[in-house]
Amino acid sequence: MRQLSCDKEIIYLNTDFSKLHQIVPEILERDVFYIIDESVYLLHSSKFSLFKNVILVPPGEKTKSLSFVIKIVDQLLTLNANRKSFLIGIGGGVICDLTGFVSSIYMRGIDFGFIPTTLLAMTDASIGGKNGVNLNTIKNIIGVINDPKFIFIDYSFLNTLPNKDWLNGFAEIIKHACISSNNLFDFLENNANIFRSYDSCKNSLEFDQLVFDSISIKLDFVKSDKTELGRRKFLNFGHTFGHAIESKYSLTHGESISLGIVFANHIANKLNILSYKEMEKVKNILSSYLLPVDISAFNKESLVDLIYNDKKSFNDKIDLIFINKIGSSLIHNIKIKDIF
Ligand SMILES: NC(=O)c1ccc[n+]([C@@H]2O[C@H](COP(=O)([O-])OP(=O)(O)OC[C@H]3O[C@@H](n4cnc5c(N)ncnc54)[C@H](O)[C@@H]3O)[C@@H](O)[C@H]2O)c1
């Protein structure tokens, strides 16, 4: 087991779910309530056999909504959760966002922790304290920044993760490499063969290193700029277009971010910020992790319309995050109508 920390949250890496109460003793004295992704609960039922106060939530992005927030609050009241209770979210990024948000508003805020069960949630979504839900098609438009007490990462959950969801995690890991680490980018290129499925990299030092590096990069940006006034914005690389794509098309978060990265690089290349060679290098690595890269079929005008709803837009302008080479990012303020 390895440990990392950021403000008040502790991240336990490569740990064992059966030791949760030993490793995080503070929950022993608390009434704990579990918000669990229904699929994860069924696939790992033996892990949860002794759990009480379980609230099951259907899988999928639609669950990240105010109507589910209200349903969960209702169940917490029925189960007599109080201000000293502790919420633990067990699932992918959807469950982490939802649990963090509910915990932050229930009785004006109660403590919470995450047990992420997808690669994307382990390496990105559970880290950094952003907890939001969607409204209609607008992603994460209602939310808070509030840290969990702990993030408990047990790789054994990944044994049941479908390969498509596994590969989705690489969109955010590749994003981390693009914005700040040429070394991580090389590492991803050199190990694509083993990282393409969990089966071929589990128990390897390379996989443990990959998770550690991705989390460390995210922490580095978050620690210095919790409320996203400055360099935390770089983590939004690929997300302006990615969120627009995710809200309009039936694509997963990882797939949308992959396409969002390609869009951002395409514009950066047009503006002479990024070379063609580097742009192609990023496209190739996304392809080698079987993520979508073909942006030719997307209607640019309708994506631009959606970008006006983005949290980062202001006075018809938006801060777009570009890379000028792999491992180096910058902010470019641009009129939304001039993007394409
Ligand atoms: N808060 C943040 O900083 C942040 C950062 C990145 C992404 N996100 C959010 O995270 C979400 C995407 O996360 P995700 O890709 O984990 O999606 P997800 O939570 O929808 O999980 C993807 C799928 O995997 C299934 N699943 C989860 N764990 C499993 C397991 N161990 N075995 C089998 N199936 C399993 C789920 O049921 C679901 O069908 C998006 O809503 C995105 O906006 C948030």
GROMACS .gro file of C-alpha atoms in nm, residues 12-202:
model
  191
   12TYR     CA    1  -0.466   0.493  -0.001
   13LEU     CA    2  -0.324   0.327  -0.311
   14ASN     CA    3  -0.315  -0.041  -0.397
   15THR     CA    4  -0.496  -0.142  -0.084
   16ASP     CA    5  -0.740  -0.414   0.020
   17PHE     CA    6  -1.112  -0.351   0.062
   18SER     CA    7  -1.143  -0.611   0.340
   19LYS     CA    8  -0.908  -0.393   0.548
   20LEU     CA    9  -1.112  -0.074   0.508
   21HIS     CA   10  -1.205  -0.046   0.876
   22GLN     CA   11  -0.848  -0.120   0.989
   23ILE     CA   12  -0.693   0.133   0.755
   24VAL     CA   13  -0.956   0.403   0.813
   25PRO     CA   14  -1.043   0.349   1.183
   26GLU     CA   15  -1.233   0.677   1.212
   27ILE     CA   16  -1.533   0.520   1.038
   28LEU     CA   17  -1.558   0.257   1.315
   29GLU     CA   18  -1.711   0.514   1.547
   30ARG     CA   19  -1.952   0.654   1.291
   31ASP     CA   20  -2.283   0.549   1.136
   32VAL     CA   21  -2.169   0.470   0.785
   33PHE     CA   22  -2.398   0.486   0.481
   34TYR     CA   23  -2.286   0.342   0.148
   35ILE     CA   24  -2.389   0.477  -0.192
   36ILE     CA   25  -2.303   0.200  -0.434
   37ASP     CA   26  -2.327   0.159  -0.812
   38GLU     CA   27  -2.581  -0.123  -0.863
   39SER     CA   28  -2.357  -0.308  -1.113
   40VAL     CA   29  -2.059  -0.294  -0.880
   41TYR     CA   30  -2.275  -0.417  -0.591
   42LEU     CA   31  -2.395  -0.721  -0.791
   43LEU     CA   32  -2.052  -0.804  -0.935
   44HIS     CA   33  -1.878  -0.779  -0.596
   45SER     CA   34  -2.165  -0.889  -0.368
   46SER     CA   35  -1.938  -1.099  -0.146
   47LYS     CA   36  -1.740  -0.788  -0.053
   48PHE     CA   37  -2.056  -0.618   0.077
   49SER     CA   38  -2.226  -0.909   0.254
   50LEU     CA   39  -2.186  -0.754   0.602
   51PHE     CA   40  -2.279  -0.401   0.502
   52LYS     CA   41  -2.581  -0.223   0.647
   53ASN     CA   42  -2.726   0.109   0.526
   54VAL     CA   43  -2.667   0.047   0.158
   55ILE     CA   44  -2.821   0.279  -0.101
   56LEU     CA   45  -2.800   0.137  -0.452
   57VAL     CA   46  -2.787   0.368  -0.751
   58PRO     CA   47  -2.837   0.263  -1.114
   59PRO     CA   48  -2.527   0.289  -1.334
   60GLY     CA   49  -2.481   0.562  -1.591
   61GLU     CA   50  -2.441   0.936  -1.640
   62LYS     CA   51  -2.820   0.998  -1.605
   63THR     CA   52  -2.785   0.918  -1.236
   64LYS     CA   53  -2.572   1.232  -1.190
   65SER     CA   54  -2.881   1.451  -1.159
   66LEU     CA   55  -3.077   1.649  -0.901
   67SER     CA   56  -3.359   1.393  -0.910
   68PHE     CA   57  -3.118   1.125  -0.786
   69VAL     CA   58  -2.974   1.365  -0.530
   70ILE     CA   59  -3.326   1.403  -0.387
   71LYS     CA   60  -3.389   1.027  -0.396
   72ILE     CA   61  -3.068   0.963  -0.202
   73VAL     CA   62  -3.141   1.237   0.052
   74ASP     CA   63  -3.487   1.080   0.101
   75GLN     CA   64  -3.330   0.740   0.167
   76LEU     CA   65  -3.074   0.888   0.406
   77LEU     CA   66  -3.358   1.045   0.606
   78THR     CA   67  -3.550   0.716   0.608
   79LEU     CA   68  -3.237   0.539   0.735
   80ASN     CA   69  -3.192   0.807   1.005
   81ALA     CA   70  -2.858   0.941   0.882
   82ASN     CA   71  -2.758   1.241   1.094
   83ARG     CA   72  -2.494   1.514   1.095
   84LYS     CA   73  -2.234   1.279   1.244
   85SER     CA   74  -2.296   1.007   0.985
   86PHE     CA   75  -2.035   0.921   0.722
   87LEU     CA   76  -2.110   0.857   0.353
   88ILE     CA   77  -1.896   0.629   0.138
   89GLY     CA   78  -1.941   0.626  -0.240
   90ILE     CA   79  -1.842   0.303  -0.416
   91GLY     CA   80  -1.836   0.312  -0.795
   92GLY     CA   81  -1.700   0.507  -1.089
   93GLY     CA   82  -1.679   0.881  -1.145
   94VAL     CA   83  -2.057   0.913  -1.146
   95ILE     CA   84  -2.089   0.773  -0.794
   96CYS     CA   85  -1.795   0.981  -0.665
   97ASP     CA   86  -1.948   1.303  -0.801
   98LEU     CA   87  -2.292   1.215  -0.669
   99THR     CA   88  -2.174   1.104  -0.325
  100GLY     CA   89  -1.952   1.409  -0.281
  101PHE     CA   90  -2.237   1.639  -0.378
  102VAL     CA   91  -2.500   1.473  -0.156
  103SER     CA   92  -2.257   1.466   0.139
  104SER     CA   93  -2.182   1.836   0.093
  105ILE     CA   94  -2.546   1.941   0.113
  106TYR     CA   95  -2.705   1.682   0.344
  107MET     CA   96  -2.775   1.861   0.675
  108ARG     CA   97  -2.537   2.134   0.551
  109GLY     CA   98  -2.256   1.886   0.499
  110ILE     CA   99  -2.136   1.556   0.644
  111ASP     CA  100  -1.806   1.368   0.609
  112PHE     CA  101  -1.752   1.133   0.319
  113GLY     CA  102  -1.503   0.903   0.148
  114PHE     CA  103  -1.464   0.739  -0.193
  115ILE     CA  104  -1.387   0.387  -0.303
  116PRO     CA  105  -1.341   0.436  -0.678
  117THR     CA  106  -1.398   0.124  -0.889
  118THR     CA  107  -1.312   0.238  -1.244
  119LEU     CA  108  -0.968   0.330  -1.374
  120LEU     CA  109  -1.099   0.677  -1.460
  121ALA     CA  110  -1.227   0.733  -1.107
  122MET     CA  111  -0.910   0.593  -0.945
  123THR     CA  112  -0.675   0.812  -1.147
  124ASP     CA  113  -0.883   1.126  -1.185
  125ALA     CA  114  -1.251   1.166  -1.088
  126SER     CA  115  -1.214   1.078  -0.718
  127ILE     CA  116  -0.925   1.324  -0.674
  128GLY     CA  117  -0.944   1.700  -0.628
  129GLY     CA  118  -1.271   1.765  -0.448
  130LYS     CA  119  -1.491   1.868  -0.742
  131ASN     CA  120  -1.834   1.714  -0.692
  132GLY     CA  121  -2.104   1.807  -0.939
  133VAL     CA  122  -2.423   1.692  -1.106
  134ASN     CA  123  -2.566   1.769  -1.449
  135LEU     CA  124  -2.878   1.969  -1.531
  136ASN     CA  125  -3.055   1.859  -1.850
  137THR     CA  126  -2.766   1.837  -2.095
  138ILE     CA  127  -2.528   2.072  -1.913
  139LYS     CA  128  -2.242   1.882  -1.750
  140ASN     CA  129  -2.147   1.942  -1.385
  141ILE     CA  130  -2.326   2.278  -1.379
  142ILE     CA  131  -2.441   2.234  -1.017
  143GLY     CA  132  -2.165   2.148  -0.775
  144VAL     CA  133  -1.924   2.217  -0.496
  145ILE     CA  134  -1.554   2.187  -0.422
  146ASN     CA  135  -1.523   1.979  -0.108
  147ASP     CA  136  -1.268   1.710  -0.023
  148PRO     CA  137  -1.348   1.357   0.088
  149LYS     CA  138  -1.175   1.238   0.405
  150PHE     CA  139  -1.022   0.946   0.217
  151ILE     CA  140  -0.993   0.778  -0.120
  152PHE     CA  141  -0.943   0.406  -0.089
  153ILE     CA  142  -0.813   0.238  -0.403
  154ASP     CA  143  -0.841  -0.140  -0.428
  155TYR     CA  144  -0.741  -0.262  -0.775
  156SER     CA  145  -0.937  -0.587  -0.737
  157PHE     CA  146  -1.252  -0.398  -0.842
  158LEU     CA  147  -1.095  -0.361  -1.186
  159ASN     CA  148  -1.121  -0.738  -1.248
  160THR     CA  149  -1.485  -0.692  -1.349
  161LEU     CA  150  -1.455  -0.361  -1.533
  162PRO     CA  151  -1.552  -0.404  -1.903
  163ASN     CA  152  -1.255  -0.335  -2.131
  164LYS     CA  153  -1.429  -0.037  -2.292
  165ASP     CA  154  -1.464   0.130  -1.950
  166TRP     CA  155  -1.104   0.036  -1.867
  167LEU     CA  156  -0.977   0.209  -2.184
  168ASN     CA  157  -1.189   0.518  -2.107
  169GLY     CA  158  -0.963   0.578  -1.808
  170PHE     CA  159  -0.671   0.636  -2.042
  171ALA     CA  160  -0.832   0.947  -2.191
  172GLU     CA  161  -0.778   1.134  -1.862
  173ILE     CA  162  -0.437   0.973  -1.799
  174ILE     CA  163  -0.321   1.077  -2.148
  175LYS     CA  164  -0.460   1.425  -2.074
  176HIS     CA  165  -0.245   1.440  -1.758
  177ALA     CA  166   0.062   1.341  -1.963
  178CYS     CA  167  -0.015   1.594  -2.238
  179ILE     CA  168  -0.048   1.892  -2.003
  180SER     CA  169   0.250   1.825  -1.781
  181SER     CA  170   0.462   1.516  -1.830
  182ASN     CA  171   0.654   1.410  -2.135
  183ASN     CA  172   0.789   1.121  -1.924
  184LEU     CA  173   0.441   0.987  -1.852
  185PHE     CA  174   0.360   1.024  -2.223
  186ASP     CA  175   0.666   0.811  -2.317
  187PHE     CA  176   0.576   0.559  -2.047
  188LEU     CA  177   0.222   0.531  -2.192
  189GLU     CA  178   0.362   0.488  -2.544
  190ASN     CA  179   0.616   0.227  -2.437
  191ASN     CA  180   0.370   0.021  -2.233
  192ALA     CA  181   0.057   0.044  -2.451
  193ASN     CA  182   0.076  -0.331  -2.516
  194ILE     CA  183   0.038  -0.426  -2.152
  195PHE     CA  184  -0.192  -0.138  -2.054
  196ARG     CA  185  -0.450  -0.217  -2.321
  197SER     CA  186  -0.627  -0.458  -2.085
  198TYR     CA  187  -0.630  -0.487  -1.707
  199ASP     CA  188  -0.554  -0.860  -1.733
  200SER     CA  189  -0.222  -0.797  -1.901
  201CYS     CA  190  -0.095  -0.537  -1.654
  202LYS     CA  191  -0.249  -0.632  -1.319
   0.00000   0.00000   0.00000
